[in-house]
Coordinates of C-alpha atoms (C1' of nucleotides) in Angstrom, one line a residue:
Chain G
M1251 CA -25.1 -10.8 -11.6
T1252 CA -21.9 -9.7 -10.0
I1253 CA -19.3 -11.8 -8.2
V1254 CA -17.5 -10.1 -5.3
R1255 CA -14.2 -11.4 -4.1
L1256 CA -12.6 -10.0 -0.9
G1257 CA -8.9 -9.7 -0.1
Y1258 CA -6.8 -8.2 2.7
V1259 CA -3.5 -6.4 3.1
A1260 CA 0.0 -7.7 3.6
M1261 CA 0.0 -9.3 7.1
S1262 CA -2.1 -11.6 9.3
M1263 CA -3.4 -11.0 12.8
E1264 CA -3.9 -14.7 13.3
L1265 CA -0.5 -16.2 12.3
Q1266 CA 2.2 -15.6 15.0
N1267 CA 5.7 -14.4 14.1
C1268 CA 4.8 -14.1 10.4
S1269 CA 5.7 -10.6 9.5
P1270 CA 6.5 -10.0 5.8
S1271 CA 7.9 -6.6 6.7
Q1272 CA 10.8 -7.2 9.1
T1273 CA 13.3 -4.5 8.5
M1274 CA 16.7 -2.8 9.2
T1275 CA 16.9 0.9 8.9
F1276 CA 19.8 2.5 7.1
S1277 CA 21.1 4.0 10.4
Q1278 CA 21.2 0.5 12.0
F1279 CA 22.9 -0.8 8.9
S1280 CA 25.5 2.0 9.0
K1281 CA 26.3 1.3 12.7
L1282 CA 27.5 -2.2 11.8
K1283 CA 31.3 -2.2 11.2
D1284 CA 31.5 -5.3 9.1
R1285 CA 29.6 -4.3 5.9
E1286 CA 29.6 -7.8 4.5
A1287 CA 28.0 -9.2 7.7
A1288 CA 25.5 -6.3 7.6
I1289 CA 24.5 -7.3 4.1
K1290 CA 24.2 -10.9 5.2
K1291 CA 21.8 -9.7 7.9
L1292 CA 19.7 -7.8 5.4
E1293 CA 19.6 -11.0 3.3
R1294 CA 18.4 -13.1 6.3
I1295 CA 15.6 -10.6 6.9
A1296 CA 14.6 -10.6 3.3
I1297 CA 14.5 -14.4 3.1
S1298 CA 12.5 -14.6 6.3
N1299 CA 10.0 -12.0 4.9
I1300 CA 9.5 -14.0 1.7
E1301 CA 9.2 -17.3 3.7
N1302 CA 6.5 -15.6 5.8
C1303 CA 4.7 -14.5 2.6
I1304 CA 4.5 -18.2 1.6
R1305 CA 3.0 -18.9 5.0
L1306 CA 0.5 -16.1 4.4
L1307 CA -0.4 -17.5 1.0
K1308 CA -1.0 -21.0 2.6
H1309 CA -3.1 -19.4 5.3
N1310 CA -5.1 -17.6 2.5
N1311 CA -5.7 -20.8 0.7
A1312 CA -6.8 -22.6 3.8
S1313 CA -9.2 -19.8 4.4
E1314 CA -10.5 -19.6 0.8
I1315 CA -9.1 -16.2 0.2
H1316 CA -8.0 -15.5 -3.4
F1317 CA -6.9 -11.9 -3.2
F1318 CA -3.9 -10.5 -1.4
R1319 CA -1.7 -7.5 -1.3
L1320 CA 2.0 -8.1 -0.7
S1321 CA 4.0 -5.9 1.6
S1322 CA 6.3 -3.6 -0.4
R1323 CA 8.9 -3.9 2.4
L1324 CA 10.0 -7.5 1.6
V1325 CA 13.6 -6.5 1.0
P1326 CA 14.9 -3.9 3.4
L1327 CA 17.1 -1.1 1.8
A1328 CA 16.7 -2.7 -1.6
N1329 CA 16.5 0.7 -3.2
H1330 CA 19.0 2.5 -1.0
D1331 CA 21.7 4.4 -2.9
E1332 CA 24.4 3.1 -0.7
L1333 CA 23.5 -0.5 -1.5
S1334 CA 23.3 -0.3 -5.2
D1335 CA 26.1 -2.9 -5.4
W1336 CA 24.0 -5.4 -3.5
D1337 CA 22.5 -8.1 -5.7
F1338 CA 19.4 -8.8 -3.5
M1339 CA 17.7 -10.8 -6.2
Q1340 CA 20.5 -13.3 -6.1
A1341 CA 20.2 -13.5 -2.3
I1342 CA 16.5 -14.3 -2.3
R1343 CA 16.4 -16.5 -5.4
G1344 CA 15.7 -19.7 -3.5
P1345 CA 12.7 -18.7 -1.4
L1346 CA 11.3 -16.5 -4.3
S1347 CA 11.2 -19.5 -6.6
Q1348 CA 9.5 -21.6 -3.9
M1349 CA 6.9 -18.8 -3.7
A1350 CA 6.6 -18.9 -7.5
D1351 CA 6.0 -22.7 -7.3
Y1352 CA 3.3 -22.2 -4.7
I1353 CA 1.6 -19.5 -6.6
A1354 CA 1.6 -21.6 -9.8
E1355 CA -0.1 -24.4 -7.9
H1356 CA -2.5 -22.2 -6.0
P1357 CA -3.5 -19.2 -8.2
S1358 CA -4.9 -16.1 -6.7
R1359 CA -4.8 -12.4 -7.4
I1360 CA -1.7 -10.9 -5.9
D1361 CA -0.5 -7.3 -6.1
F1362 CA 1.4 -4.5 -4.5
H1363 CA 0.7 -1.0 -3.2
P1364 CA 4.1 0.7 -3.2
D1365 CA 4.2 3.4 -0.5
H1366 CA 3.3 7.0 -1.2
F1367 CA 7.0 8.0 -1.7
V1368 CA 6.7 6.7 -5.2
V1369 CA 5.7 9.9 -6.9
L1370 CA 5.3 9.7 -10.7
N1371 CA 4.2 13.3 -11.2
S1372 CA 7.2 14.9 -9.4
P1373 CA 8.7 17.9 -11.3
V1374 CA 12.1 16.9 -9.7
S1375 CA 13.8 14.4 -11.9
D1376 CA 15.7 12.7 -9.0
I1377 CA 12.4 11.9 -7.3
L1378 CA 11.0 10.5 -10.5
K1379 CA 14.2 8.4 -10.9
I1380 CA 14.1 6.9 -7.4
S1381 CA 10.3 6.2 -7.8
L1382 CA 11.1 4.3 -11.0
K1383 CA 13.8 2.4 -9.3
T1384 CA 11.3 1.3 -6.6
L1385 CA 8.9 0.2 -9.4
R1386 CA 11.7 -1.7 -11.0
M1387 CA 12.2 -3.6 -7.8
H1388 CA 8.6 -4.5 -7.7
E1389 CA 8.9 -5.6 -11.3
L1390 CA 11.8 -7.9 -10.4
L1391 CA 9.9 -9.4 -7.4
L1392 CA 6.8 -10.0 -9.5
K1393 CA 8.8 -11.7 -12.2
G1394 CA 10.6 -13.8 -9.6
M1395 CA 7.2 -14.9 -8.3
G1396 CA 6.2 -15.9 -11.8
I1397 CA 3.4 -13.3 -11.8
D1398 CA 2.5 -11.4 -15.0
I1399 CA 3.3 -7.8 -14.1
E1400 CA 0.2 -6.4 -15.8
H1401 CA -1.6 -4.1 -13.4
R1402 CA -0.1 -5.2 -10.1
C1403 CA 1.0 -1.9 -8.6
V1404 CA -1.6 0.5 -7.3
L1405 CA -0.2 4.1 -7.0
H1406 CA -1.6 7.5 -6.1
V1407 CA -1.3 10.3 -8.6
G1408 CA 1.2 12.2 -6.4
G1409 CA 1.7 15.7 -5.2
G1410 CA -0.6 18.7 -5.8
Y1411 CA 2.2 21.3 -5.7
N1412 CA -0.3 24.1 -5.3
D1413 CA -1.6 23.7 -8.8
K1414 CA -3.5 20.4 -9.3
E1415 CA -4.2 21.0 -13.0
K1416 CA -0.5 21.5 -13.6
A1417 CA 0.4 18.5 -11.4
L1418 CA -1.9 16.3 -13.6
E1419 CA -0.3 17.6 -16.8
Q1420 CA 3.1 16.9 -15.2
F1421 CA 2.0 13.3 -14.6
I1422 CA 1.2 13.0 -18.3
H1423 CA 4.5 14.5 -19.2
N1424 CA 6.5 12.2 -16.9
W1425 CA 4.5 9.2 -18.1
G1426 CA 6.1 9.6 -21.5
F1427 CA 9.5 8.9 -20.0
I1428 CA 8.4 5.7 -18.4
K1429 CA 9.1 2.5 -20.3
P1430 CA 6.0 0.6 -21.4
E1431 CA 6.9 -2.5 -19.3
I1432 CA 6.7 -0.3 -16.1
Q1433 CA 3.6 1.5 -17.4
R1434 CA 1.9 -1.8 -17.8
M1435 CA 2.3 -2.5 -14.0
V1436 CA 0.5 0.6 -12.9
M1437 CA -3.0 1.2 -11.6
L1438 CA -4.1 4.6 -10.2
E1439 CA -6.2 5.3 -7.1
N1440 CA -8.0 8.4 -5.9
D1441 CA -6.5 9.6 -2.7
D1442 CA -7.9 11.1 0.5
T1443 CA -6.3 14.6 0.4
T1444 CA -5.4 15.7 -3.1
F1445 CA -6.6 13.9 -6.2
T1446 CA -10.3 13.0 -6.4
L1447 CA -12.1 10.3 -8.3
K1448 CA -12.8 12.7 -11.2
E1449 CA -9.2 13.9 -11.4
T1450 CA -7.8 10.4 -11.2
L1451 CA -10.3 9.3 -13.9
Y1452 CA -9.1 12.1 -16.2
L1453 CA -5.6 10.6 -16.1
C1454 CA -6.7 7.0 -16.3
E1455 CA -8.8 7.7 -19.4
K1456 CA -6.2 9.8 -21.1
L1457 CA -3.4 7.3 -20.5
G1458 CA -5.3 4.0 -20.6
I1459 CA -4.6 3.1 -16.9
P1460 CA -7.1 1.0 -14.9
M1461 CA -8.6 3.0 -12.0
V1462 CA -8.8 1.6 -8.5
F1463 CA -11.7 3.3 -6.8
D1464 CA -11.3 3.9 -3.1
Y1465 CA -14.7 4.5 -1.6
H1466 CA -13.4 5.7 1.7
H1467 CA -11.0 8.2 0.1
H1468 CA -13.8 9.4 -2.0
K1469 CA -15.9 10.1 1.0
A1470 CA -13.0 12.1 2.5
N1471 CA -12.0 13.9 -0.7
H1472 CA -14.4 14.8 -3.5
E1473 CA -15.9 17.7 -5.5
T1474 CA -19.3 16.2 -5.3
D1475 CA -20.3 13.4 -3.0
D1476 CA -22.0 11.4 -5.8
W1477 CA -19.8 8.7 -7.4
E1478 CA -22.5 6.7 -9.1
D1479 CA -22.4 8.9 -12.2
D1480 CA -18.7 8.2 -12.6
W1481 CA -18.8 4.5 -11.8
G1482 CA -19.4 3.6 -15.4
R1483 CA -16.2 5.4 -16.3
V1484 CA -14.3 3.6 -13.7
V1485 CA -15.6 0.3 -15.1
E1486 CA -14.5 1.3 -18.6
T1487 CA -10.9 1.9 -17.5
W1488 CA -10.7 -1.8 -16.9
N1489 CA -11.2 -2.5 -20.6
N1490 CA -7.5 -1.7 -20.7
S1491 CA -6.8 -4.8 -18.5
T1492 CA -7.2 -8.6 -18.7
L1493 CA -7.9 -8.5 -15.0
P1494 CA -11.3 -7.9 -13.4
L1495 CA -12.0 -4.5 -11.8
K1496 CA -10.5 -3.9 -8.3
M1497 CA -11.3 -1.4 -5.6
H1498 CA -10.5 -0.5 -2.0
I1499 CA -12.9 -0.7 0.9
S1500 CA -12.4 0.6 4.4
S1501 CA -14.4 2.4 7.1
P1502 CA -13.5 5.7 8.8
R1503 CA -12.1 5.3 12.3
S1504 CA -14.4 8.0 13.6
E1505 CA -16.1 11.2 12.6
K1506 CA -13.2 13.1 14.0
E1507 CA -10.5 10.9 12.5
F1508 CA -12.4 10.3 9.3
R1509 CA -9.5 9.6 7.1
A1510 CA -7.9 7.0 9.4
H1511 CA -8.8 3.3 8.8
S1512 CA -11.0 1.6 11.5
D1513 CA -10.2 -1.8 12.9
Y1514 CA -13.1 -3.4 11.0
V1515 CA -15.3 -2.7 8.0
N1516 CA -18.8 -1.6 8.7
P1517 CA -21.0 -4.2 6.9
E1518 CA -23.9 -1.8 6.3
F1519 CA -21.6 0.7 4.7
F1520 CA -20.3 -2.1 2.4
L1521 CA -23.7 -3.6 1.6
D1522 CA -25.0 -0.2 0.7
F1523 CA -22.1 0.2 -1.7
L1524 CA -22.7 -3.3 -3.2
S1525 CA -26.3 -2.6 -3.8
N1526 CA -25.3 0.4 -6.0
V1527 CA -22.8 -1.6 -8.2
K1528 CA -24.8 -4.8 -8.5
G1529 CA -25.1 -5.9 -12.1
S1530 CA -22.8 -3.2 -13.5
V1531 CA -19.8 -5.5 -13.9
P1532 CA -19.4 -9.3 -13.8
E1533 CA -16.7 -9.4 -11.1
I1534 CA -15.3 -7.1 -8.5
Y1535 CA -12.2 -7.6 -6.3
C1536 CA -12.5 -5.7 -3.1
M1537 CA -9.4 -5.1 -1.1
I1538 CA -10.4 -4.7 2.6
E1539 CA -8.1 -2.1 4.2
A1540 CA -8.7 -2.5 7.9
K1541 CA -6.4 -2.3 10.9
Q1542 CA -7.3 -5.8 11.9
K1543 CA -6.2 -7.1 8.4
D1544 CA -7.4 -10.8 7.9
A1545 CA -9.3 -10.7 11.1
A1546 CA -11.4 -7.9 9.7
L1547 CA -11.9 -9.9 6.5
F1548 CA -13.1 -12.9 8.4
R1549 CA -15.5 -10.8 10.4
L1550 CA -16.9 -9.3 7.2
M1551 CA -17.2 -12.7 5.6
E1552 CA -19.4 -13.7 8.5
D1553 CA -21.4 -10.5 8.4
L1554 CA -22.2 -11.0 4.8
T1555 CA -23.2 -14.6 5.1
G1556 CA -27.0 -15.1 4.9
K1557 CA -27.7 -11.5 4.0
E1558 CA -30.5 -10.8 1.6
G1559 CA -29.4 -10.7 -2.1
I1560 CA -26.0 -12.3 -1.3
E1561 CA -25.2 -15.9 -2.1
K1562 CA -22.0 -17.4 -0.8
I1563 CA -19.7 -19.1 -3.3
D1564 CA -16.9 -19.9 -1.0
G1565 CA -15.1 -18.4 2.0
S1566 CA -14.4 -15.0 0.6
S1567 CA -16.5 -14.9 -2.7
F1568 CA -20.1 -13.9 -3.0
K1569 CA -22.7 -13.6 -5.7
L1570 CA -24.9 -10.5 -5.7
I1571 CA -28.3 -11.7 -6.9
Chain E
dG507 C1' 7.2 -7.0 29.3
dC508 C1' 5.3 -2.6 28.5
dC509 C1' 5.7 2.2 26.7
dA510 C1' 7.9 5.9 24.5
dG511 C1' 10.8 7.2 21.1
dT512 C1' 13.1 6.3 16.5
dC513 C1' 13.3 5.2 11.7
dA514 C1' 12.5 5.8 6.5
dA515 C1' 10.4 8.6 2.6
dG516 C1' 8.0 13.1 0.0
dT517 C1' 4.5 16.4 0.7
dC518 C1' 2.2 19.8 3.1
dC519 C1' 1.5 23.3 6.5
dC520 C1' 2.9 26.9 9.5
dG521 C1' 5.8 30.7 10.7
Chain K
dC178 C1' 13.2 28.7 3.4
dG179 C1' 13.3 25.8 7.5
dG180 C1' 11.3 22.8 10.7
dG181 C1' 7.7 19.8 12.2
dA182 C1' 3.5 16.8 11.2
dC183 C1' 1.8 13.2 8.7
dT184 C1' 1.8 7.8 7.9
dT185 C1' 3.2 2.8 8.7
dG186 C1' 5.0 -1.3 11.1
dA187 C1' 9.1 -2.8 13.1
dC188 C1' 12.5 -2.2 16.3
dT189 C1' 15.3 -0.1 20.2
dG190 C1' 16.1 1.5 24.7
dG191 C1' 14.6 2.7 29.4
dC192 C1' 12.4 1.2 33.5

DNA sequence: GCCAGTCAAGTCCCG
DNA sequence: CGGGACTTGACTGGC
């Protein structure tokens, strides 16, 4: 028996004026003459983003959704070099602790997917450094939300640099310079252009990192199309975690734009996948990555309801029987 | 109120 | 080696 729990990414198509990613670019910031006022504006944006996250969490609870990816753009310019004197954590302390209270009362699985500019296998030390700074920001935010940081940040392996084997070894090399507290936050995901399931598994097994399998990326980028043989290895990487296995599900937009995410997830595609993993693991968290965000999740929830071999537990949780 | 252009970042691709 | 594409959602400016 396997329990499947579905989640969605960062923002809602149903809630109005509830973006958790409002922003100010550095060029906008620079144009403002009064730096103090500009920082106050950044702080207002960050506070509004976090308040909107709380609204999203309430929306999730009301909809029986227990799995959610937070936007990584909650605090605009938090990592910017020119703003290193800005104590953004102090500025957002209030709403962040409200969020922590809410999460404590309504537990769910919450994580981040820092954008692809976090590159841990870079041979350039400055790029590694800024990447670690970005991870440090995620660490602070998680702690502020009262969330155990273990395995909360999904990352890609990084650049191929014309020699993937060397790039994988560079990852291992760089990993040695990363403090254990940050290492503990990281999960790795196969990507759609460079590092495949097998290559990502190589790192995950070597370094004890849980592997987030992205089925769509695998379809777009693989040595051999079959993944079932490697699925057991993916499951094993989660022995390194106290959390259940997690993966990513999305559908190609079209044959021509195969790598792009479609608005919704094709239920047949998903059901076919589920039939292959049934019984292999007690619980799977599936992050639905679709353009229509929560609306796509709601549609999938409906599509799965009443299907053969699927028993509904609650809104977004299903038992495969 | 809509549409095109801009903004950030690192990598990759082309010339 | 240099410039442009890629990607994402938010925002700005022109009409």
